[in-house]
Amino acid sequence: MSNSTRAFVGMQNKYDRVVLLVDMDCFFCQVEEKQQPEYQGKPLAVVQYNPWRGGGIIAVNYAARAKGVTRHMRGDEAKELCHDIILCKVPNIREKADTSKYRDAGKEVANVLQRFTQLLERASVDEAYLDITETVNQRVERLQTGSFALKPQELVNCHAVGYENIGEYVNKITNRFANPYVDDERYVLAYDPNDLPAVRQSDLRLLIGACIAGEVRAAVKAETGYECSAGIAHNKILAKLAAGMNKPNKQTILPLSQIPPLFDQLPVGKIKGMGGKFGETVCESLGIKFLGQVLKYTEQDLQRKLDEKSGTWLHNIARGIDLEAVTPRFYSKSIGCCKKFPGRNNITGLKTLQHWLGELSSEINDRLEKDFIENNRKAKQMVVQYVQDIDGQEVASSRSMPLNQCDQETLAKHALELIKTNTKTFLRAGSEAALNNAIKFLGISVGKFETASSAQNSLQTMFANQAAKKRRISVEECVEKPVVEQKAKQTEEGKMKSFFANYLQANKEENVKEKLKVVEKSAEVVANSEAEESKITKLAGEKSKLNATTSSPKKSIFEAYKRKLIDASVAEESSDDKAAPTLTPPEFKESFFAKYLQQQKEVKKDVQQSNKTSESNDSTEMHDLAAELDEIESSNNNPQQEVEALPPPEQPSTSKRKFEQAKANEAATTSNFTSTYAEYAQPELRADLISFVKCDECGAQIPDDVKALQTHRDHHFAQQLNRQLRAEQREDAQRSRLNATNTSAASPTTKPVHAKKAKKASGATPTTTSAAKPVNSITKFLAPKQPLEPPPSCSNATMELCAECKTYVKSVDMPEHLDFHMAKKLQRELNQLEVRTIITSTNKKATPPPANTKLNSTLNSSSANHSITKFFTQIN
DNA sequence: CTTGGCTGCTTCC
DNA sequence: TGGAAGCAG
């Protein structure tokens, strides 16, 4: 599972995939800003502790970059360029830099990302690849059935390489709907005929990918507070390249057609993997500077000048082809840490060596414990790396050994053994303590992970380990003790919080679905059944409730109902209700939220009454749940959007709240820098991205993946612990849980009886419900085909009659043709609705937040406005 | 003590 | 497979 090497997709899929690279903007700085809200908006850099010249800068935020501060500078240099820069020192634990804060934050982000795809590959602490091909496929299909529509607000802060703005790009796609063959001549010249279907779909698929990217980034922002940039393309290399082209807080599509012109001017070193020695070799041996120049060489040329593998790789890369698969990987393959001991810091004594091995081992051990909790795996190998000074020469070595125990003492002991046995003369002659060869560098890493026996419950282990950790640390550094404890606590707290956030969210969705059933039953609107899903989807955005008032691309009874619910609470909300949560008066939010909960309860009653046939069990559960939810709600866990606008209230002062307050404060104060800093509107979260299973224990909707289920089980287990179950009972529960897990991986409970039920429940999720309904809607949408004579001019291709426009279309192009009609249909509906979209918000009366200025200027610049409006909202 | 440093990975051979 | 090198941030 973890030792999967590089995987590739077939050449035939080179344009089929949609790959996202999400890259956190100056991540370490953001982490510091979140932790110290008063820093927000101010120039800031993170320095690695180092007394010399103010420390080495490892991250610079954009306010500081504007002043010319860069990485590789010393703190003092940064101060010269930017006198008011804030320099955050990365915390020092065990006399070395401790980056766990950033790792935790990175994981927090990755947890959000993971909801969007199974194919998530974490590339580093702050970067991840997402293969979203499947979701894009689904949406393309749904676009055709009308259960999905592109939303302009999802393209905020979105760029497309080679286009002035995203509107132009959309415009191009729109035009192609009308004339599918407009680009064919160029295509035929530039692409293999076999690739044409994929090439024709490319832009639309990337655009949909961009929408998903927008959702992903919005989710990350909403749930973690962090901003990121993203690249959208057909493969990893291109996605990575694209992501770097517009930053921060922006996303960039790299369209197929723009690759050649881009590469013509693109320095070879900009491609991932070519920034170093290899890239230089390429440039030198080919005598080139730009990637596009590689095209002059045949694959054989390249293989000759480089090597077989690199030659082929480069040959493809120069054509924008990268077949490397997004390999699911959440955790790194190895865990390690190291430290340099330059000059006089050389380790010359045995005791010193032991000390540092102990420190490194301690860090490894801590991280292994955490890793074990989260990933249930154990390292089976240890590697110790070291650089010795041998006769004035630096000699690097690394030695490894199998590992059974990973406690600090074992690690340190084995590391020392390894060094000892691999050094000719370890101790200086006649000495018990002096090393013969001074050590200039030490590193320990562990890897070769194997899944631990699942009999060991993660939570239980965690408690045990945390107790052990406290003991250890109190021995070592009394000063550090409270810090570490607090850190651990925060992590757990954060875990729970995010869990509750999901839990809440999921249940709202559940309620919304119930609500939907009631509404639809009474309304008896058959025509709307097809769109049930998208409605659910939209409602999933209840968490970001305000967005719901922003735009609703489809009109329906349900939509109207939802609107009524909202309007009831938003009497005072005027027409300038764009996606700017910070503008909304707090009192509205509070009252709204209260009402919302109230509504939920009422709907639940409705459900109970109308669903006499259904098991009362569920509704009872729901009822209990509601009470629980109320409790959770009242004790602070408001979704962020609602809290954001609150003025500093008298609330429990958790770290999260602090952060949110700070966000609110930030909104009030606009510095020079932030005024030019583009915010993005928050698209609604779309539940159709995730399939859920229902937890029989609590009724919650759990994302249908192993990790989420485990987390959820842990939650229940934790509750049991809180009720002070005895240790034996714990073990029993564990065993039965294990059994349940083995019999049905999807079953979230310990009750084997319910395993099937759970599966059924998952089958009832939106994703599957849609399977049946769209069929109806399609057949409805397409009137019976009439066997008319195809026009003679096209007699050599298989033609079909389009029921909508009564014209003949090539069979192969029918899907796209239907897209066209669907787009038109949506436009009509939208117009009836007179949606208040972001675009229409130009006629702003109230002062818009600086955040949206950029958006408006982008989307409204004449051509953009025109095209997007055309595509999404114009009357046909 | 350094000052184009340091660290943490992955991949190559 | 171990160990070294390379890459990236």
Tab-separated table of N, CA, C and O in Angstrom, chain A residues 67-122:
chain	number	residue	atom	x	y	z
A	67	LYS	N	8.149	43.791	-0.892
A	67	LYS	CA	9.272	44.657	-0.525
A	67	LYS	C	10.612	44.066	-0.962
A	67	LYS	O	11.659	44.618	-0.642
A	68	GLY	N	10.553	42.960	-1.614
A	68	GLY	CA	11.787	42.388	-2.137
A	68	GLY	C	12.434	41.331	-1.264
A	68	GLY	O	13.531	40.861	-1.562
A	69	VAL	N	11.750	40.968	-0.230
A	69	VAL	CA	12.305	39.929	0.643
A	69	VAL	C	12.131	38.563	-0.031
A	69	VAL	O	11.082	38.280	-0.599
A	70	THR	N	13.172	37.777	0.014
A	70	THR	CA	13.089	36.451	-0.600
A	70	THR	C	13.643	35.402	0.349
A	70	THR	O	14.265	35.720	1.366
A	71	ARG	N	13.418	34.168	-0.015
A	71	ARG	CA	14.056	33.076	0.701
A	71	ARG	C	15.560	33.201	0.499
A	71	ARG	O	16.028	33.930	-0.358
A	72	HIS	N	16.245	32.479	1.253
A	72	HIS	CA	17.706	32.476	1.187
A	72	HIS	C	18.324	33.733	1.799
A	72	HIS	O	19.519	33.822	1.912
A	73	MET	N	17.472	34.688	2.152
A	73	MET	CA	18.023	35.873	2.812
A	73	MET	C	18.183	35.583	4.301
A	73	MET	O	17.537	34.680	4.848
A	74	ARG	N	18.991	36.378	4.927
A	74	ARG	CA	19.044	36.310	6.379
A	74	ARG	C	18.007	37.287	6.934
A	74	ARG	O	17.592	38.232	6.249
A	75	GLY	N	17.625	37.063	8.151
A	75	GLY	CA	16.639	37.933	8.773
A	75	GLY	C	17.022	39.401	8.724
A	75	GLY	O	16.185	40.267	8.474
A	76	ASP	N	18.311	39.660	8.952
A	76	ASP	CA	18.758	41.047	8.979
A	76	ASP	C	18.615	41.723	7.618
A	76	ASP	O	18.228	42.892	7.534
A	77	GLU	N	18.924	40.977	6.583
A	77	GLU	CA	18.768	41.540	5.245
A	77	GLU	C	17.314	41.901	4.988
A	77	GLU	O	17.013	42.937	4.389
A	78	ALA	N	16.434	41.024	5.424
A	78	ALA	CA	15.012	41.273	5.247
A	78	ALA	C	14.610	42.555	5.967
A	78	ALA	O	13.865	43.383	5.438
A	79	LYS	N	15.145	42.729	7.159
A	79	LYS	CA	14.846	43.932	7.941
A	79	LYS	C	15.282	45.191	7.196
A	79	LYS	O	14.618	46.223	7.260
A	80	GLU	N	16.395	45.083	6.511
A	80	GLU	CA	16.865	46.251	5.761
A	80	GLU	C	15.893	46.620	4.650
A	80	GLU	O	15.629	47.791	4.405
A	81	LEU	N	15.391	45.603	3.989
A	81	LEU	CA	14.472	45.867	2.884
A	81	LEU	C	13.088	46.265	3.379
A	81	LEU	O	12.363	46.992	2.702
A	82	CYS	N	12.757	45.787	4.528
A	82	CYS	CA	11.384	45.926	5.012
A	82	CYS	C	11.465	46.066	6.529
A	82	CYS	O	11.474	45.068	7.242
A	83	HIS	N	11.536	47.320	6.964
A	83	HIS	CA	11.872	47.545	8.372
A	83	HIS	C	10.832	46.990	9.338
A	83	HIS	O	11.141	46.619	10.444
A	84	ASP	N	9.576	46.922	8.866
A	84	ASP	CA	8.536	46.478	9.800
A	84	ASP	C	8.182	45.005	9.613
A	84	ASP	O	7.115	44.551	10.026
A	85	ILE	N	9.094	44.282	9.001
A	85	ILE	CA	8.789	42.863	8.764
A	85	ILE	C	8.751	42.100	10.097
A	85	ILE	O	9.525	42.378	11.010
A	86	ILE	N	7.837	41.199	10.155
A	86	ILE	CA	7.761	40.329	11.332
A	86	ILE	C	8.523	39.054	11.022
A	86	ILE	O	8.270	38.403	10.007
A	87	LEU	N	9.448	38.727	11.871
A	87	LEU	CA	10.210	37.501	11.668
A	87	LEU	C	9.766	36.460	12.692
A	87	LEU	O	9.949	36.635	13.892
A	88	CYS	N	9.164	35.420	12.178
A	88	CYS	CA	8.747	34.339	13.068
A	88	CYS	C	9.832	33.277	13.094
A	88	CYS	O	10.242	32.772	12.052
A	89	LYS	N	10.223	32.957	14.268
A	89	LYS	CA	11.215	31.886	14.379
A	89	LYS	C	10.491	30.551	14.419
A	89	LYS	O	9.492	30.412	15.127
A	90	VAL	N	10.985	29.605	13.677
A	90	VAL	CA	10.365	28.295	13.834
A	90	VAL	C	10.806	27.775	15.195
A	90	VAL	O	11.961	27.930	15.587
A	91	PRO	N	9.831	27.221	15.890
A	91	PRO	CA	10.120	26.827	17.276
A	91	PRO	C	11.262	25.831	17.362
A	91	PRO	O	11.470	25.020	16.460
A	92	ASN	N	11.982	25.917	18.424
A	92	ASN	CA	13.082	24.998	18.640
A	92	ASN	C	12.728	24.005	19.730
A	92	ASN	O	12.409	24.382	20.837
A	93	ILE	N	12.780	22.772	19.349
A	93	ILE	CA	12.618	21.719	20.346
A	93	ILE	C	13.823	20.813	20.230
A	93	ILE	O	14.309	20.555	19.123
A	94	ARG	N	14.277	20.377	21.339
A	94	ARG	CA	15.460	19.509	21.338
A	94	ARG	C	16.622	20.161	20.596
A	94	ARG	O	17.307	19.534	19.800
A	95	GLU	N	16.727	21.461	20.792
A	95	GLU	CA	17.842	22.214	20.218
A	95	GLU	C	17.896	22.141	18.699
A	95	GLU	O	18.942	22.276	18.091
A	96	LYS	N	16.786	21.855	18.112
A	96	LYS	CA	16.748	21.945	16.655
A	96	LYS	C	15.370	22.383	16.186
A	96	LYS	O	14.393	22.274	16.927
A	97	ALA	N	15.339	22.876	14.968
A	97	ALA	CA	14.084	23.415	14.449
A	97	ALA	C	12.989	22.359	14.468
A	97	ALA	O	13.204	21.217	14.087
A	98	ASP	N	11.837	22.774	14.913
A	98	ASP	CA	10.712	21.848	14.990
A	98	ASP	C	9.625	22.291	14.020
A	98	ASP	O	8.939	23.286	14.237
A	99	THR	N	9.466	21.543	12.977
A	99	THR	CA	8.525	21.937	11.938
A	99	THR	C	7.199	21.183	12.038
A	99	THR	O	6.422	21.169	11.098
A	100	SER	N	6.977	20.591	13.178
A	100	SER	CA	5.769	19.770	13.288
A	100	SER	C	4.505	20.617	13.149
A	100	SER	O	3.487	20.138	12.659
A	101	LYS	N	4.616	21.864	13.563
A	101	LYS	CA	3.475	22.751	13.434
A	101	LYS	C	3.015	22.815	11.978
A	101	LYS	O	1.824	22.784	11.681
A	102	TYR	N	3.978	22.884	11.086
A	102	TYR	CA	3.643	23.019	9.670
A	102	TYR	C	3.182	21.688	9.079
A	102	TYR	O	2.337	21.651	8.196
A	103	ARG	N	3.771	20.641	9.597
A	103	ARG	CA	3.321	19.325	9.136
A	103	ARG	C	1.864	19.103	9.530
A	103	ARG	O	1.059	18.617	8.735
A	104	ASP	N	1.542	19.458	10.764
A	104	ASP	CA	0.162	19.309	11.217
A	104	ASP	C	-0.787	20.131	10.356
A	104	ASP	O	-1.847	19.660	9.953
A	105	ALA	N	-0.371	21.352	10.108
A	105	ALA	CA	-1.213	22.226	9.301
A	105	ALA	C	-1.385	21.648	7.901
A	105	ALA	O	-2.485	21.689	7.335
A	106	GLY	N	-0.305	21.099	7.373
A	106	GLY	CA	-0.375	20.500	6.047
A	106	GLY	C	-1.339	19.327	6.014
A	106	GLY	O	-2.073	19.124	5.051
A	107	LYS	N	-1.344	18.618	7.087
A	107	LYS	CA	-2.232	17.462	7.157
A	107	LYS	C	-3.682	17.910	7.261
A	107	LYS	O	-4.583	17.306	6.668
A	108	GLU	N	-3.862	18.969	7.995
A	108	GLU	CA	-5.196	19.532	8.122
A	108	GLU	C	-5.750	19.857	6.733
A	108	GLU	O	-6.887	19.549	6.394
A	109	VAL	N	-4.900	20.470	5.950
A	109	VAL	CA	-5.295	20.813	4.592
A	109	VAL	C	-5.561	19.548	3.777
A	109	VAL	O	-6.577	19.428	3.093
A	110	ALA	N	-4.640	18.610	3.884
A	110	ALA	CA	-4.775	17.383	3.098
A	110	ALA	C	-6.053	16.640	3.445
A	110	ALA	O	-6.667	16.000	2.592
A	111	ASN	N	-6.462	16.744	4.683
A	111	ASN	CA	-7.707	16.104	5.082
A	111	ASN	C	-8.887	16.676	4.323
A	111	ASN	O	-9.824	15.955	3.974
A	112	VAL	N	-8.830	17.955	4.108
A	112	VAL	CA	-9.897	18.575	3.319
A	112	VAL	C	-9.803	18.110	1.865
A	112	VAL	O	-10.788	17.694	1.261
A	113	LEU	N	-8.598	18.148	1.352
A	113	LEU	CA	-8.406	17.762	-0.050
A	113	LEU	C	-8.892	16.344	-0.310
A	113	LEU	O	-9.440	16.039	-1.359
A	114	GLN	N	-8.672	15.523	0.668
A	114	GLN	CA	-8.952	14.114	0.459
A	114	GLN	C	-10.426	13.842	0.221
A	114	GLN	O	-10.788	12.818	-0.349
A	115	ARG	N	-11.248	14.747	0.682
A	115	ARG	CA	-12.669	14.536	0.460
A	115	ARG	C	-13.030	14.609	-1.009
A	115	ARG	O	-14.080	14.144	-1.425
A	116	PHE	N	-12.167	15.206	-1.801
A	116	PHE	CA	-12.521	15.456	-3.186
A	116	PHE	C	-12.092	14.352	-4.138
A	116	PHE	O	-12.536	14.310	-5.269
A	117	THR	N	-11.208	13.519	-3.689
A	117	THR	CA	-10.803	12.424	-4.550
A	117	THR	C	-10.078	11.343	-3.767
A	117	THR	O	-9.432	11.617	-2.758
A	118	GLN	N	-10.227	10.150	-4.271
A	118	GLN	CA	-9.452	9.047	-3.708
A	118	GLN	C	-7.997	9.177	-4.137
A	118	GLN	O	-7.101	8.681	-3.476
A	119	LEU	N	-7.835	9.790	-5.278
A	119	LEU	CA	-6.492	9.884	-5.857
A	119	LEU	C	-5.808	11.167	-5.416
A	119	LEU	O	-5.699	12.126	-6.177
A	120	LEU	N	-5.396	11.171	-4.199
A	120	LEU	CA	-4.681	12.320	-3.653
A	120	LEU	C	-3.235	11.929	-3.397
A	120	LEU	O	-2.962	10.940	-2.728
A	121	GLU	N	-2.370	12.696	-3.938
A	121	GLU	CA	-0.950	12.435	-3.710
A	121	GLU	C	-0.319	13.659	-3.066
A	121	GLU	O	-0.198	14.718	-3.684
A	122	ARG	N	0.065	13.486	-1.861
A	122	ARG	CA	0.738	14.580	-1.189
A	122	ARG	C	2.174	14.643	-1.684
A	122	ARG	O	2.932	13.681	-1.537
